Coordinates of C-alpha atoms in Angstrom, one line a residue:
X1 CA 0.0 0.0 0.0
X2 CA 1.1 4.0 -0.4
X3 CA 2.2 5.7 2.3
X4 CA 0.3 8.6 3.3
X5 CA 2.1 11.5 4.7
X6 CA 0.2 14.1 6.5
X7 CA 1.2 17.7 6.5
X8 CA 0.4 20.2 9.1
X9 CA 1.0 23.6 10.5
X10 CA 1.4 24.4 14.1
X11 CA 0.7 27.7 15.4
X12 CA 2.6 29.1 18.3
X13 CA 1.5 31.1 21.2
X14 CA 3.6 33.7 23.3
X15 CA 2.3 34.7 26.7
X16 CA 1.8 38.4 26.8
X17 CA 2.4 40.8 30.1
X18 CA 0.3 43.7 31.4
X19 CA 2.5 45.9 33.6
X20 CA 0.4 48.4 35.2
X21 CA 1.9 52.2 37.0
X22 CA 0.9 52.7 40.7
X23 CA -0.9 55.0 42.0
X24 CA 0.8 57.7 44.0
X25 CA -0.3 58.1 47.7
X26 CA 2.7 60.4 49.4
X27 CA 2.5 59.6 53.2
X28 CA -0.3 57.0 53.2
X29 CA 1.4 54.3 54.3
X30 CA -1.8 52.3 53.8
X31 CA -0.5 52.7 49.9
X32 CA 1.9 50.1 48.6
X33 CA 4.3 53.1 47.9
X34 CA 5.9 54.1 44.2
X35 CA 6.6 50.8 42.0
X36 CA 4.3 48.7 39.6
X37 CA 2.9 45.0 39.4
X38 CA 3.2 42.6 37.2
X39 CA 0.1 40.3 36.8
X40 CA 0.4 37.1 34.6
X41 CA -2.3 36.2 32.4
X42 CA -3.0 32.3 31.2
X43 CA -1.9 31.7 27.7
X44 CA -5.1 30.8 25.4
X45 CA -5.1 27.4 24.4
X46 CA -3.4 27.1 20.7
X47 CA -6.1 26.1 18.0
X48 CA -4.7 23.3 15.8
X49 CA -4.8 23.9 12.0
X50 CA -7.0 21.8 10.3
X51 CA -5.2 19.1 8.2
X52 CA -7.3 18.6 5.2
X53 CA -7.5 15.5 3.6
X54 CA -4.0 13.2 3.9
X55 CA -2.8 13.3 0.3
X56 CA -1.6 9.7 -0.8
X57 CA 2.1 9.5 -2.3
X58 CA 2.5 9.3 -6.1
X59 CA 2.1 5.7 -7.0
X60 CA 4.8 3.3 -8.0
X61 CA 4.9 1.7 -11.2
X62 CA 4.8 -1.7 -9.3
X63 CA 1.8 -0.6 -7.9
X64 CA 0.0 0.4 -10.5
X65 CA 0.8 -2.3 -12.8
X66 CA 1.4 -6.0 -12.5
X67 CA 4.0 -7.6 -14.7
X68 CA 3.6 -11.3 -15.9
X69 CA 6.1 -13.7 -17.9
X70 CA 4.8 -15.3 -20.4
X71 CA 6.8 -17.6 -22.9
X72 CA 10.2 -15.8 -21.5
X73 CA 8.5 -12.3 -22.5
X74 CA 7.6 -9.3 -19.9
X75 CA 6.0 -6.4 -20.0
X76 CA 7.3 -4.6 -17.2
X77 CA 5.3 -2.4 -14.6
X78 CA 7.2 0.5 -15.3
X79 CA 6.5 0.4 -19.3
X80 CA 2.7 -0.3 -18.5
X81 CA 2.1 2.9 -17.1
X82 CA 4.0 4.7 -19.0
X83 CA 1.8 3.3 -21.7
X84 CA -1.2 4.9 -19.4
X85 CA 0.9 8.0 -18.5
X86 CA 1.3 8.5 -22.8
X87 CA -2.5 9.0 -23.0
X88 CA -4.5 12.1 -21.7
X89 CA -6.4 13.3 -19.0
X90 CA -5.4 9.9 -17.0
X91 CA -5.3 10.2 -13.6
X92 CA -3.2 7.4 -11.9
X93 CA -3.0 8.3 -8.3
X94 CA -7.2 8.8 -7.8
X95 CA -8.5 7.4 -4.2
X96 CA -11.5 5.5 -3.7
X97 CA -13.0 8.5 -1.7
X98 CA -13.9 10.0 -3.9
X99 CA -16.2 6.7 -5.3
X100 CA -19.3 5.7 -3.4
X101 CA -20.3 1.8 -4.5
X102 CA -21.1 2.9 -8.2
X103 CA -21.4 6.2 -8.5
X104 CA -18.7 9.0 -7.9
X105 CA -19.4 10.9 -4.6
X106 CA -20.3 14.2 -6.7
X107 CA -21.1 15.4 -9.7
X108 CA -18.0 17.3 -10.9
X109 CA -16.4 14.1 -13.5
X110 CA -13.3 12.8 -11.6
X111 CA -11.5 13.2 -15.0
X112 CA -11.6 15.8 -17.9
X113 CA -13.9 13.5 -20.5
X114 CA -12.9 12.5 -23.9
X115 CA -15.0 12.3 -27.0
X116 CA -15.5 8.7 -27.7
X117 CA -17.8 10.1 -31.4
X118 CA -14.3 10.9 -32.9
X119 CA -13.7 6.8 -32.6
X120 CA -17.4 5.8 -33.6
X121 CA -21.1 7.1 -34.1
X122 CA -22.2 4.2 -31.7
X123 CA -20.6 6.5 -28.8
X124 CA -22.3 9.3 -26.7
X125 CA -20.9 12.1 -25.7
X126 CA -20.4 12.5 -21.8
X127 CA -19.0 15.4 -19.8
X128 CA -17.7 12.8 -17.2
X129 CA -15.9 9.2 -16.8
X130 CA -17.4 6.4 -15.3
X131 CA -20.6 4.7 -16.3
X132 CA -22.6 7.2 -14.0
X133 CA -22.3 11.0 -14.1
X134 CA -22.8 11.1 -9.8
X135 CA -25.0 9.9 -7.3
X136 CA -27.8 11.2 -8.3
X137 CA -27.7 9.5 -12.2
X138 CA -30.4 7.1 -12.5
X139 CA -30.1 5.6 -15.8
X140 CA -29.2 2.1 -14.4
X141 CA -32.8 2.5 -12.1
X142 CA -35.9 -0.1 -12.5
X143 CA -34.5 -2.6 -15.3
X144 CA -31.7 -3.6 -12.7
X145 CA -32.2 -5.7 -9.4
X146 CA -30.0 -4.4 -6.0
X147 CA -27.5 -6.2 -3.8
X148 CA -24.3 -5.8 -2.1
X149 CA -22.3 -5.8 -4.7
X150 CA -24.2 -3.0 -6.1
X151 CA -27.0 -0.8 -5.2
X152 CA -28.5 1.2 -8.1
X153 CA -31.2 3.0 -5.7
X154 CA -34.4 4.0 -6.9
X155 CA -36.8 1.0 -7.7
X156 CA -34.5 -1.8 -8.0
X157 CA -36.0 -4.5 -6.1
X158 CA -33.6 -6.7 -4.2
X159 CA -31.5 -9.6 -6.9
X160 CA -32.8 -11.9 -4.0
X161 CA -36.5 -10.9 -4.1
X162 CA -39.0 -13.1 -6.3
X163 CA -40.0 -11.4 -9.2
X164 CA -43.4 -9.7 -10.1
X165 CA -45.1 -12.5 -11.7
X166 CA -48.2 -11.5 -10.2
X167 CA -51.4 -13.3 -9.1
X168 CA -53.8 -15.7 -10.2
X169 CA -51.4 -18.6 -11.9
X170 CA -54.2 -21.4 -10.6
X171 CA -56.8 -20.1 -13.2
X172 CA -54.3 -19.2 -15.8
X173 CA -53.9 -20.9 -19.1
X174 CA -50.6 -21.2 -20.8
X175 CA -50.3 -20.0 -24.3
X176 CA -49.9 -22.1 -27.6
X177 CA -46.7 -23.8 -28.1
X178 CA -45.8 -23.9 -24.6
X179 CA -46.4 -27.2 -22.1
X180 CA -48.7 -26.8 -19.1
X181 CA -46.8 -28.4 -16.1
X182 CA -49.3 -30.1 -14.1
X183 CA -48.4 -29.0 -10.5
X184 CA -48.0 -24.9 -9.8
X185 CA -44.8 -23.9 -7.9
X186 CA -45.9 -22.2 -5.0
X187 CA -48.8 -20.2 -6.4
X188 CA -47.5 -19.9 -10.2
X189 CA -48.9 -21.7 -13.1
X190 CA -46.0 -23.4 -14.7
X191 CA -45.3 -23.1 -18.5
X192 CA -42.5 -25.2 -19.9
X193 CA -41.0 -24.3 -23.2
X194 CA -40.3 -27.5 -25.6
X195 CA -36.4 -28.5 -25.7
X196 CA -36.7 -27.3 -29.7
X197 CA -38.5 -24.4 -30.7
X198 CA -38.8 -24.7 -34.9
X199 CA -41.3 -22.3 -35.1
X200 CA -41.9 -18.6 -34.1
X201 CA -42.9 -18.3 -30.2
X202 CA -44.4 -15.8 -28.3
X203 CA -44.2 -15.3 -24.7
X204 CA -46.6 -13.1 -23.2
X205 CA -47.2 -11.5 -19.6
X206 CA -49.7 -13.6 -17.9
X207 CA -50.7 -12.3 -14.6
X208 CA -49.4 -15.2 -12.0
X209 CA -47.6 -17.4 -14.8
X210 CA -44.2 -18.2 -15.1
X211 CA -42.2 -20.0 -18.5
X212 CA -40.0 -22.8 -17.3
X213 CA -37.1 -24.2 -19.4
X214 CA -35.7 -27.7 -19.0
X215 CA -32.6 -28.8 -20.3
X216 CA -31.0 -27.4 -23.1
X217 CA -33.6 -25.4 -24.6
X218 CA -33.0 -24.3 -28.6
X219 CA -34.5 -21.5 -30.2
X220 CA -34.4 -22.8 -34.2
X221 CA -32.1 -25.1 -36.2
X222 CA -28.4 -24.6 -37.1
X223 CA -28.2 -23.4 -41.0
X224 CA -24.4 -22.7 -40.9
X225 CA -21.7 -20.6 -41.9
X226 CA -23.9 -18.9 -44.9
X227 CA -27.7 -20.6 -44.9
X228 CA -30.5 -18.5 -45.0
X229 CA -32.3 -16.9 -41.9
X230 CA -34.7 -19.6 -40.0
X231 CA -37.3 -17.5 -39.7
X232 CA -37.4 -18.7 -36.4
X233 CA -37.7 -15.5 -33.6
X234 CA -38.9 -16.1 -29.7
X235 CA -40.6 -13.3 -28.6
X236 CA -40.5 -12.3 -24.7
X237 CA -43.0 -9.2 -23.8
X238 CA -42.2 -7.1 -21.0
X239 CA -42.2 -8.2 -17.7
X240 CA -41.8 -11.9 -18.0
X241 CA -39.9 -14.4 -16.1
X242 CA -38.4 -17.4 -17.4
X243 CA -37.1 -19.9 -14.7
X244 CA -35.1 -23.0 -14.8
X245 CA -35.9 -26.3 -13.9
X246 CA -34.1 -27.4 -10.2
X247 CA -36.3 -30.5 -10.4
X248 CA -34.1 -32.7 -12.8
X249 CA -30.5 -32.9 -12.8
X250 CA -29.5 -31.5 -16.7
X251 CA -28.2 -27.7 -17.0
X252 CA -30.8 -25.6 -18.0
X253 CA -30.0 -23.2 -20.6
X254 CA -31.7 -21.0 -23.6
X255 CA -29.6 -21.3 -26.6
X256 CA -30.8 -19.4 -30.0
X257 CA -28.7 -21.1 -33.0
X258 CA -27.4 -19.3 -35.8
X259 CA -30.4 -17.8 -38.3
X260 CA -32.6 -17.6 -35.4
X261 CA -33.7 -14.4 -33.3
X262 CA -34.7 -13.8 -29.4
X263 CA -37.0 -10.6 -29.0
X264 CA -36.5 -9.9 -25.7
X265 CA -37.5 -6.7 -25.1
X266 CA -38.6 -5.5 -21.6
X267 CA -38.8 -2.0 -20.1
X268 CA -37.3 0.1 -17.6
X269 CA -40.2 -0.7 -15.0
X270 CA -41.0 -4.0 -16.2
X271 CA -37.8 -5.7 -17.2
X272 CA -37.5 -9.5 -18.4
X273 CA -36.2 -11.7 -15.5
X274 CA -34.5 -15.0 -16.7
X275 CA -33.3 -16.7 -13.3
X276 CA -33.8 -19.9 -11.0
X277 CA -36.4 -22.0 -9.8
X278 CA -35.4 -21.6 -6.3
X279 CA -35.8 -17.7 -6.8
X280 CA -39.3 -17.7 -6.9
X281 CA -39.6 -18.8 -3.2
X282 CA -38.9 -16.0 -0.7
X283 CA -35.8 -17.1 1.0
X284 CA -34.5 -19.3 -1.6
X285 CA -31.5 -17.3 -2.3
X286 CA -28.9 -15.0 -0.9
X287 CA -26.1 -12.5 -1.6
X288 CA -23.8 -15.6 -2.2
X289 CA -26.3 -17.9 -4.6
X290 CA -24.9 -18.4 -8.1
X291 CA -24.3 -21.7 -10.0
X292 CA -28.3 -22.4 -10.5
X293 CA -29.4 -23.0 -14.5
X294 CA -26.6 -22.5 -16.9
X295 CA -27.9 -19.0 -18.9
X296 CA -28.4 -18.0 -22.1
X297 CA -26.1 -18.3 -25.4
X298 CA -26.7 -16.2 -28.4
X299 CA -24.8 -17.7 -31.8
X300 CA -24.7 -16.0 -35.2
X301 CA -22.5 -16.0 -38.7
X302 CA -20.5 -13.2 -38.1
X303 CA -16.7 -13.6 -38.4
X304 CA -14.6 -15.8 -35.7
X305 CA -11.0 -15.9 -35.6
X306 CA -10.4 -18.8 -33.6
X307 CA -11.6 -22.0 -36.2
X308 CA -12.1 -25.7 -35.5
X309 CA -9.8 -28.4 -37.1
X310 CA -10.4 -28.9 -41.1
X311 CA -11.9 -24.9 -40.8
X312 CA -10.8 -21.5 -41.7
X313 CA -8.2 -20.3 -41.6
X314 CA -9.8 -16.3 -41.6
X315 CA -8.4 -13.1 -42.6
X316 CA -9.0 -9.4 -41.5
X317 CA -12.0 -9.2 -43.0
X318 CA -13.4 -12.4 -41.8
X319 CA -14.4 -13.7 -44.8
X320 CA -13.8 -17.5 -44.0
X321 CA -17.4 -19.4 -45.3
X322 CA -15.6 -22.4 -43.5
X323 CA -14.2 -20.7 -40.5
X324 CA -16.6 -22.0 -37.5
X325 CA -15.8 -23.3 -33.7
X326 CA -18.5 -25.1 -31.0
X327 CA -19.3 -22.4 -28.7
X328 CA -17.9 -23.8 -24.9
X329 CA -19.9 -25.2 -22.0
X330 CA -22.9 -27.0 -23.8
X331 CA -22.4 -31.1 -24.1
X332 CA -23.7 -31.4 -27.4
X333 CA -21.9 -29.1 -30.3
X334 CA -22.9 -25.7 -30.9
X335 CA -21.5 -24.4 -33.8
X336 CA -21.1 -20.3 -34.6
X337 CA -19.3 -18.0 -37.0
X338 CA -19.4 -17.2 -40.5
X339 CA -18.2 -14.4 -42.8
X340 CA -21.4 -11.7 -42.2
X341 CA -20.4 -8.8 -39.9
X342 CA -23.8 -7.7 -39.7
X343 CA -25.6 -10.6 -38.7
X344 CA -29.0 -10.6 -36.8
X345 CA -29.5 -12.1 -33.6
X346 CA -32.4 -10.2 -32.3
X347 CA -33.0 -7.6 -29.2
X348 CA -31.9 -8.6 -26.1
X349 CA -33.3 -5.0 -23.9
X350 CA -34.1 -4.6 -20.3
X351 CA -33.2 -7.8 -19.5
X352 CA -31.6 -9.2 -16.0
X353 CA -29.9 -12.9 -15.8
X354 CA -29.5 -14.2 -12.4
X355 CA -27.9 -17.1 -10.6
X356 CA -26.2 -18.3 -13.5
X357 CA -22.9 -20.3 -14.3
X358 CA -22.1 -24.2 -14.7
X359 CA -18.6 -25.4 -15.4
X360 CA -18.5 -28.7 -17.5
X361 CA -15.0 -28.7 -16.8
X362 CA -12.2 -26.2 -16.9
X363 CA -12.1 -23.2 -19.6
X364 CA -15.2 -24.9 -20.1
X365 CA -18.0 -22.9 -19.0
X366 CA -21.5 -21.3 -19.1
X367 CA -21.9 -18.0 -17.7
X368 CA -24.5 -14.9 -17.4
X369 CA -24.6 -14.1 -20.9
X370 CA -22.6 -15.8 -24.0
X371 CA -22.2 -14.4 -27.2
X372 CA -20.8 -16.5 -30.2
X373 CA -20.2 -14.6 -33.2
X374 CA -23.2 -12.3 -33.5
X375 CA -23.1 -9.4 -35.7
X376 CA -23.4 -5.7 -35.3
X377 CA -27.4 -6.3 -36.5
X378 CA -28.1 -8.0 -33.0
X379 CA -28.7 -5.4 -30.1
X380 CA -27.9 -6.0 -26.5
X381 CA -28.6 -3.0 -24.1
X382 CA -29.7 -2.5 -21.0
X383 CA -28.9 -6.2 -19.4
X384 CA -27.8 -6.9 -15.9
X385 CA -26.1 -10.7 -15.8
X386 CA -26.1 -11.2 -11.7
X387 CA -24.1 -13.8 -9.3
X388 CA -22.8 -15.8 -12.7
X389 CA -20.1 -18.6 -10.7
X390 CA -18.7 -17.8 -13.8
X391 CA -17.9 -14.6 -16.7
X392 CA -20.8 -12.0 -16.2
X393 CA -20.6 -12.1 -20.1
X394 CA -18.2 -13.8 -22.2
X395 CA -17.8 -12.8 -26.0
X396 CA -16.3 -15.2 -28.7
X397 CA -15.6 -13.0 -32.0
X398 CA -18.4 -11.2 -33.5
X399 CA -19.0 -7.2 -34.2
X400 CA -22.1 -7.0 -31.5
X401 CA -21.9 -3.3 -29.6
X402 CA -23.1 -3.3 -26.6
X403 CA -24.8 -0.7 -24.4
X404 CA -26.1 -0.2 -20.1
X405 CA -24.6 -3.4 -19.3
X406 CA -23.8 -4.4 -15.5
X407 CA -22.6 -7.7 -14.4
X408 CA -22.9 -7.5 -10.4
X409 CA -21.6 -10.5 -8.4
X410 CA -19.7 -12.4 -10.7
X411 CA -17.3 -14.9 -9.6
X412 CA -15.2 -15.1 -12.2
X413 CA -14.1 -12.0 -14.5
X414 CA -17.5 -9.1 -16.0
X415 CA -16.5 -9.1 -19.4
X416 CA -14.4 -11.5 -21.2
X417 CA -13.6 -10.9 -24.7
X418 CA -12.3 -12.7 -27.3
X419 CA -11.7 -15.1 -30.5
X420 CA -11.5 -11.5 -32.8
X421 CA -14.4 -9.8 -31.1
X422 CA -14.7 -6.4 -32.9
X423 CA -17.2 -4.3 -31.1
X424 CA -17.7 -1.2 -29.1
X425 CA -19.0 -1.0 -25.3
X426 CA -20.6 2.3 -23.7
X427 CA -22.0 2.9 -20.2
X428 CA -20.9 -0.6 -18.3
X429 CA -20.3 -1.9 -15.3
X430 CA -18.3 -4.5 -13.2
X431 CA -19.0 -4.9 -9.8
X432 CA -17.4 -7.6 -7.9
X433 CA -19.2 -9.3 -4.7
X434 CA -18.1 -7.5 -1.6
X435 CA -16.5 -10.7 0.1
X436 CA -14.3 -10.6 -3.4
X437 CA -14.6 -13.2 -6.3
X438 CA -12.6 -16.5 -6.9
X439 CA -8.4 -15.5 -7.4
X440 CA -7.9 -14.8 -11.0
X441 CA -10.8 -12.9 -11.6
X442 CA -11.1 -9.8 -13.7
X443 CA -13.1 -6.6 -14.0
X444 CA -12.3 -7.5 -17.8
X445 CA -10.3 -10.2 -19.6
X446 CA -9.2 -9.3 -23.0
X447 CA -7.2 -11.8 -25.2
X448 CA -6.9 -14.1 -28.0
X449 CA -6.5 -17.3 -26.6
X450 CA -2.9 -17.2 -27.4
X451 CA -3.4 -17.6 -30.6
X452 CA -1.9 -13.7 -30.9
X453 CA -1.8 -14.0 -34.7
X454 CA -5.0 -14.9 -35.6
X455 CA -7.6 -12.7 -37.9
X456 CA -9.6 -11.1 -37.1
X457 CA -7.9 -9.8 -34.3
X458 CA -9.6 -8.7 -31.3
X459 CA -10.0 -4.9 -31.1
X460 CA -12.9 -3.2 -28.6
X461 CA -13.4 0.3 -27.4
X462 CA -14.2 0.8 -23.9
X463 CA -16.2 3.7 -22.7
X464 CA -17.3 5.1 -19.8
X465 CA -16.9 2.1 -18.0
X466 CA -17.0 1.7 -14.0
X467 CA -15.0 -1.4 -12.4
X468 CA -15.3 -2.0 -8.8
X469 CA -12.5 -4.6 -8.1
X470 CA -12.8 -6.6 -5.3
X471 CA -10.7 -10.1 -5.9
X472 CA -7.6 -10.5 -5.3
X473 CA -6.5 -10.9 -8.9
X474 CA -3.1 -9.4 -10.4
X475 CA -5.4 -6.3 -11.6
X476 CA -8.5 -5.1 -12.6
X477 CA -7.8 -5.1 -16.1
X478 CA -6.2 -8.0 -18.0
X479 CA -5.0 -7.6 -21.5
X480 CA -3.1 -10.8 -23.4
X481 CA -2.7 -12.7 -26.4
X482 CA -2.0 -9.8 -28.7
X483 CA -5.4 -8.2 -28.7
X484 CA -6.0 -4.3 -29.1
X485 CA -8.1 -2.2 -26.8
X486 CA -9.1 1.6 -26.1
X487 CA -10.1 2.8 -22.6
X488 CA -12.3 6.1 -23.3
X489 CA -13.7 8.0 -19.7
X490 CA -13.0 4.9 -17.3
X491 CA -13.1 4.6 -13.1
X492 CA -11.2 1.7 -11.9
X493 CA -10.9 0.8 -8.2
X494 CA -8.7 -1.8 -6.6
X495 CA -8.2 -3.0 -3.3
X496 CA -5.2 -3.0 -1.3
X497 CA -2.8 -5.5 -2.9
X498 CA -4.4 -5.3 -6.3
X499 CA -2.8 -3.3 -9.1
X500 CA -5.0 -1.5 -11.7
X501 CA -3.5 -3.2 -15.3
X502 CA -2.1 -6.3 -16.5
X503 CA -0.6 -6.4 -20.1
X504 CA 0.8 -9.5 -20.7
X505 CA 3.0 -11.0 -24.2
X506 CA 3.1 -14.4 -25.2
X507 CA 4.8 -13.4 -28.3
X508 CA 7.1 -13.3 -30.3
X509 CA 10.5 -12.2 -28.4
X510 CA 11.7 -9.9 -25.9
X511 CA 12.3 -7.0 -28.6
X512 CA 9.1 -7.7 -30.4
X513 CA 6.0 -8.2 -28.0
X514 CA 2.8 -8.8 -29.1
X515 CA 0.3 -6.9 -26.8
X516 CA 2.5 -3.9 -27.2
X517 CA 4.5 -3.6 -30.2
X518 CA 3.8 -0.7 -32.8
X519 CA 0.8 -1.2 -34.7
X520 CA 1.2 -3.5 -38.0
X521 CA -1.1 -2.8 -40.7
X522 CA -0.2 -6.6 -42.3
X523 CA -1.2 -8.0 -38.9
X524 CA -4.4 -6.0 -38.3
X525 CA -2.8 -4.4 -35.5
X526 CA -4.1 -1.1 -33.6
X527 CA -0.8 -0.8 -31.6
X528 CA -0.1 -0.7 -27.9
X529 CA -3.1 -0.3 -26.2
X530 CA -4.6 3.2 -25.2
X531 CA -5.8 4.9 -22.2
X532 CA -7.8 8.6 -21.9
X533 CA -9.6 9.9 -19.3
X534 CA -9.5 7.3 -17.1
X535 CA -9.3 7.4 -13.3
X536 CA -7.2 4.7 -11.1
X537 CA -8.0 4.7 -7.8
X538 CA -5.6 1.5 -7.1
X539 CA -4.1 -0.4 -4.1
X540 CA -6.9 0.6 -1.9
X541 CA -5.4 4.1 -1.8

């Protein structure tokens, strides 16, 4: 940790004399005679000078940064923040006073804001850093549940409380195209979804009605690399929640195959709640439940870097027709990629995911949310992924931008990009459980499965992101396998022990390091990566 020195001013206080004349009386010799007396007065007690706030020591490069050998290759701490210290309006040595939970602890932006508009049209212009502009912002209000990990205020309910599914299940009738269960669960009527959907479904809000999946529930069938849409779409109105099955023993996840669409859009007051059977009992779960149904998985056909065996290989542009890998954690193989940036996937909006995560075994995992190659045509915005025992989200390739995102409570890392992802992020927010997550787990994890020479290569813009850090990982932010990044109006807090950034190289040699080495137009390379207008409040300063 810093040292803190403290400085102060003392003020000093001399004692002051009054000598007063006698009076003359010339023969009374009831008079004390010619002369004076001295009378001493008490000194006033010295008031201290106020000390202010103790101002923290400039931070070390070894604090700020971890370094990592990889392959033989370092990056070391002293040339990762200079690589910080080369972009502008950073501030490295920021305190976590001056963040409360989320939100800053005023409304004057802890850092002079850059213009993310000049990188993209996707971006909005801010006037501050961080994903909230004070405590008083409530854009991430209503379509988000609260915890301890984070408390968004306002009418959040509790990530612990069952959702408003309302009254009157026992009467209800479930819809076409979905299976009645025959007992309710507590008061709910229960209304399964068949394990293949190959035709258009709609959900709709029923008052006291609840949509179950079991298993491994597929939204359409797989038409490849290049095939022609399904025509398949499920359609979720506002205000529904979906709920896995804890009465039989598979993982319970929704996964919509490539050509197929989810339309799940929900609204600020009545977002779409996919999560557990067990939270629809009061009681059920807690601040430390996770590891319940295994989440949902969008695939699509846009361009992958990382190919099975006998595909691919890709280029820059991603225009492999061949180039396709099984996307990780499901038993049976889901395939996704394929050469169209743009792909569909559907609307994924005011959406929260909770109690997620299954490991099959390890690097081998289902978390919050999953993207596999979907394209810049698919939306996601406004999605909270809660208490994953794994990622928050995890992207493999794709072009999907993505917007008011928070992943509260994840054990492992909040976003985990790679395989030649190629979007943009604005307004997100990691926020680690308060106990800390598992060792080895990240804010964000950026790479390319050390594979650092693969096209596409993974590029993504960061802005105005928030990361409350609370593991006790190497850093908050973890950058490898030759990817590219930008960090545009960011907050990052660490606790003690815990450096901010961790840019690791795999390849190629100690004079020619992947992560960091000058940007190579033959190798689709952005160059090292860069930071503006981000405040580091690291090492529990």
């Amino acid at each position: 940790m810093a040292t803190f020195t403290r400085y102060g001013s003392f003020l000093l206080a001399t004692t002051a004399s009054l000598a007063l004349s006698a009076c003359g009386g010339a023969d009374d010799v009831a008079s004390p005679g010619a002369g004076s007396v001295t009378i001493v007065q008490p000194a006033p007690t010295p008031t201290p000078a106020p000390t202010g706030t103790p101002t923290p020591s400039p931070i070390t490069a070894a604090q700020f940064a971890q370094a990592t050998t990889q392959s033989g290759i370092t990056i070391t701490a002293d040339e990762q923040l200079a690589i910080v210290n080369a972009g502008t309006n950073n501030n490295v040595n920021g305190t976590g006073s001056a963040i409360n939970g989320i939100a800053p602890v005023g409304t004057a932006s802890l850092a002079t804001a850059s213009n993310p508009t000049s990188i993209d049209s996707f971006f909005t212009a801010t006037s501050y850093v961080g994903a909230l502009s004070g405590p008083n912002d409530n854009a991430f209000q209503g379509w988000t549940c609260n915890s301890s990990s984070a408390n968004f205020g306002g009418t959040s309910a509790s990530c612990a409380a069952v959702p408003a599914i309302g009254t009157g299940g026992s009467a209800a009738a479930c819809p076409t195209g979905t299976i009645a269960e025959d007992a309710l669960v507590q008061t709910f009527r229960v209304c399964r979804l068949p394990q293949l959907i190959t035709s258009s479904l709609t959900l709709p809000r029923i008052q006291g009605v609840v949509y179950r999946l079991r298993g491994e529930t597929v939204v359409g069938n797989d038409v490849g690399t290049t095939g022609a849409d399904s025509g398949v779409t499920l359609t979720i109105a506002p205000g529904v929640t979906i709920a896995a099955d804890s009465s039989e023993p598979t993982t319970d996840v929704l996964v919509i195959n490539r050509g197929s669409r989810v339309n799940a859009v929900g609204t600020a007051s009545e977002p779409i709640i996919f999560t557990s059977q067990q939270n629809l009992t009061s009681g059920n779960v807690g601040e430390g439940t996770q590891g319940q149904w295994g989440g949902v998985i969008l695939l699509g056909r846009a361009p992958t870097a990382v190919c099975a065996a006998g595909t691919g290989p890709n280029n820059a542009n991603g225009t492999s027709t061949t180039c396709q890998l099984n996307i990780e954690g499901l038993s049976t193989g889901r395939p996704y990629g394929g050469p169209n940036a743009a792909d569909n996937s559907g609307n994924f909006q005011y959406v929260q995911i909770r109690f997620t995560g299954v490991a099959l075994a390890d690097g081998n995992e289902l978390q919050g949310l999953t993207l596999g190659g979907t394209g810049s045509g698919t939306t996601i915005d406004h999605v909270q992924s809660h208490n994953s025992a794994d990622d928050g989200i995890e992207i493999f390739g794709g072009t999907t931008n993505i917007r008011y995102f928070a992943v509260t409570g994840a054990d492992d890392d909040g976003f985990d990009i790679d395989n030649g992802y190629r979007g943009f992020m604005q307004f997100i927010i990691a926020a680690q459980k308060v106990s800390g997550a598992t060792n080895d787990s990240f804010s964000t994890e950026i790479d390319s499965n050390a594979a650092e020479d693969l096209l596409p290569r993974t590029f993504s813009t960061f802005a105005n992101f928030t990361f409350i850090q609370t593991a006790a990982a190497p850093a908050a932010i973890r950058q490898r396998g030759g990817s590219d990044m930008r960090f545009v109006n960011g907050i990052v807090k660490t606790p003690a022990n815990v450096a901010c950034i961790n840019l690791i190289a795999g390849e190629k040699s100690a004079t020619d390091r992947s992560t960091i080495r000058p940007a190579d137009q033959a190798l689709q390379e952005f160059g090292p990566p860069s930071f503006n207008s981000v405040y580091f409040a690291c090492q529990g300063r």
